[in-house]
Coordinates of C-alpha atoms in Angstrom, one line a residue:
M995 CA 60.3 164.0 156.0
T996 CA 63.1 166.2 154.9
K997 CA 63.0 167.5 151.3
I998 CA 66.2 168.8 149.8
L999 CA 66.7 170.4 146.4
M1000 CA 70.2 170.7 144.8
V1001 CA 70.6 173.6 142.3
C1002 CA 73.2 174.5 139.7
L1003 CA 73.1 176.4 136.4
G1004 CA 72.0 173.8 133.8
N1005 CA 71.1 170.8 136.0
I1006 CA 73.3 168.4 134.1
C1007 CA 76.7 168.4 136.0
R1008 CA 76.9 169.5 139.6
S1009 CA 73.3 169.3 140.9
P1010 CA 72.6 165.8 139.5
L1011 CA 75.8 164.6 141.1
A1012 CA 74.8 166.2 144.4
E1013 CA 71.3 164.6 144.2
G1014 CA 72.7 161.2 143.5
I1015 CA 75.4 161.4 146.2
L1016 CA 73.0 162.6 148.9
K1017 CA 70.4 160.0 147.9
S1018 CA 73.0 157.3 148.4
K1019 CA 73.8 158.6 151.9
V1020 CA 70.3 159.0 153.2
F1021 CA 68.9 155.8 151.8
G1022 CA 66.4 154.5 154.4
F1023 CA 65.9 157.9 156.0
K1024 CA 62.7 159.8 155.4
T1025 CA 64.2 162.1 152.8
I1026 CA 63.4 163.4 149.4
V1027 CA 66.2 164.7 147.2
D1028 CA 65.8 166.4 143.8
S1029 CA 67.8 168.8 141.6
A1030 CA 67.1 171.7 139.3
G1031 CA 68.9 174.4 137.3
T1032 CA 68.6 178.1 137.3
G1033 CA 68.6 178.0 133.5
E1034 CA 66.6 175.8 131.3
Y1035 CA 69.2 175.2 128.6
H1036 CA 69.1 171.4 129.1
K1037 CA 65.5 170.9 130.1
G1038 CA 64.6 167.2 129.8
E1039 CA 68.1 166.1 129.2
K1040 CA 70.0 163.4 131.1
P1041 CA 73.0 164.4 133.2
D1042 CA 76.3 165.1 131.4
K1043 CA 78.0 161.8 130.5
R1044 CA 81.0 162.8 132.6
S1045 CA 78.8 163.2 135.7
I1046 CA 77.2 159.8 134.9
S1047 CA 80.6 158.2 134.6
I1048 CA 82.1 159.5 137.9
A1049 CA 78.9 158.6 139.7
K1050 CA 78.9 155.1 138.2
K1051 CA 82.5 154.6 139.4
K1052 CA 81.2 155.2 142.9
N1053 CA 78.2 152.8 142.4
I1054 CA 75.7 155.7 142.1
D1055 CA 73.3 155.6 139.1
I1056 CA 72.0 159.1 138.1
T1057 CA 70.9 158.1 134.6
G1058 CA 67.2 158.3 135.5
Q1059 CA 67.5 162.0 136.2
S1060 CA 66.1 164.6 133.9
A1061 CA 67.1 168.3 133.9
R1062 CA 64.5 170.9 134.9
K1063 CA 64.4 174.5 135.7
F1064 CA 64.1 175.8 139.3
L1065 CA 60.6 177.2 139.9
I1066 CA 59.2 179.5 142.5
E1067 CA 57.0 176.7 143.7
D1068 CA 60.2 174.8 144.7
F1069 CA 60.3 177.1 147.8
D1070 CA 57.0 175.5 148.9
K1071 CA 58.0 171.9 148.1
F1072 CA 61.5 171.8 149.7
D1073 CA 62.8 172.4 153.2
L1074 CA 66.4 173.1 152.1
I1075 CA 67.8 174.4 148.8
Y1076 CA 71.5 173.8 148.3
V1077 CA 73.1 175.9 145.5
M1078 CA 76.4 175.1 144.0
D1079 CA 77.8 178.6 143.6
N1080 CA 77.3 182.3 144.4
S1081 CA 75.7 183.0 140.9
N1082 CA 73.1 180.2 141.5
Y1083 CA 72.6 181.6 145.0
E1084 CA 71.8 185.1 143.6
N1085 CA 69.5 183.7 140.9
V1086 CA 67.5 181.6 143.4
I1087 CA 67.4 184.4 146.0
A1088 CA 66.1 186.8 143.3
L1089 CA 63.0 184.5 143.0
A1090 CA 62.3 184.4 146.8
R1091 CA 59.0 185.8 147.8
N1092 CA 59.9 186.4 151.4
E1093 CA 62.4 185.8 154.2
D1094 CA 61.2 182.3 154.8
D1095 CA 62.0 181.4 151.1
K1096 CA 65.5 183.0 151.5
S1097 CA 66.2 181.1 154.7
K1098 CA 66.0 177.8 152.8
V1099 CA 68.8 178.7 150.4
K1100 CA 72.3 177.7 151.3
L1101 CA 75.7 177.4 149.5
I1102 CA 76.5 173.7 149.7
L1103 CA 80.2 174.3 150.4
N1104 CA 79.3 176.2 153.6
E1105 CA 78.6 172.8 155.0
I1106 CA 82.4 172.1 154.9
F1107 CA 83.7 175.7 155.2
P1108 CA 81.1 177.6 157.2
N1109 CA 80.4 181.2 156.1
E1110 CA 83.2 181.2 153.5
N1111 CA 80.7 181.2 150.6
L1112 CA 82.9 179.2 148.3
D1113 CA 81.8 177.9 144.9
I1114 CA 81.7 174.4 143.6
P1115 CA 83.4 175.0 140.2
D1116 CA 81.4 174.2 137.1
P1117 CA 83.2 171.3 135.4
Y1118 CA 81.3 171.5 132.1
Y1119 CA 84.2 173.0 130.1
G1120 CA 86.9 171.1 131.9
G1121 CA 88.1 167.5 131.5
S1122 CA 87.3 164.5 133.6
F1123 CA 89.6 165.6 136.5
G1124 CA 87.2 168.5 137.0
F1125 CA 84.3 166.1 137.5
K1126 CA 86.3 164.0 139.9
N1127 CA 87.2 167.1 141.9
V1128 CA 83.6 168.2 142.0
Y1129 CA 82.4 164.7 143.0
N1130 CA 84.9 164.7 146.0
M1131 CA 83.7 168.2 147.2
L1132 CA 80.1 167.2 146.9
D1133 CA 80.7 163.8 148.6
E1134 CA 82.2 165.6 151.6
A1135 CA 79.4 168.2 151.8
C1136 CA 76.8 165.5 151.5
D1137 CA 78.4 163.5 154.3
I1138 CA 77.8 166.4 156.6
I1139 CA 74.2 167.0 155.3
A1140 CA 73.4 163.3 155.8
K1141 CA 74.7 163.4 159.4
K1142 CA 72.5 166.4 160.1
I1143 CA 69.4 164.6 158.6
N1144 CA 70.2 161.5 160.6
S1145 CA 70.6 163.4 163.9
N1146 CA 67.3 165.2 163.3
G1147 CA 65.4 162.1 162.4

């Protein structure tokens, strides 16, 4: 069983999309996918309506998700923690208790562009095009992650 956590800042835009996209690609595999935010500004809220809309256009339903804050215990619950940008990476790494915790944390775009440490831009203050762009980047990264899970399972 592979357990993966997707993390962004508020857990309403990027990480819910990443969770939904990866779940759609690993359906049938022994995989658990969840998401969280480094901040708790939106705790308990559903994903942003623009994330819901772009996911729905791709036949992915993320309306059942609820924003939550990343917790230190998440290092124990998850095998891999994919963060959306370098700021999220720093925030999660700052909570790591040891090297084992740190080794679980990865920038999601490094799946497409290894070792380039690129950010998935936060689309919150942008228009719908930003969400489409973010969806496409996450979709490509999740394809690679799903293939790795499949080849390991």
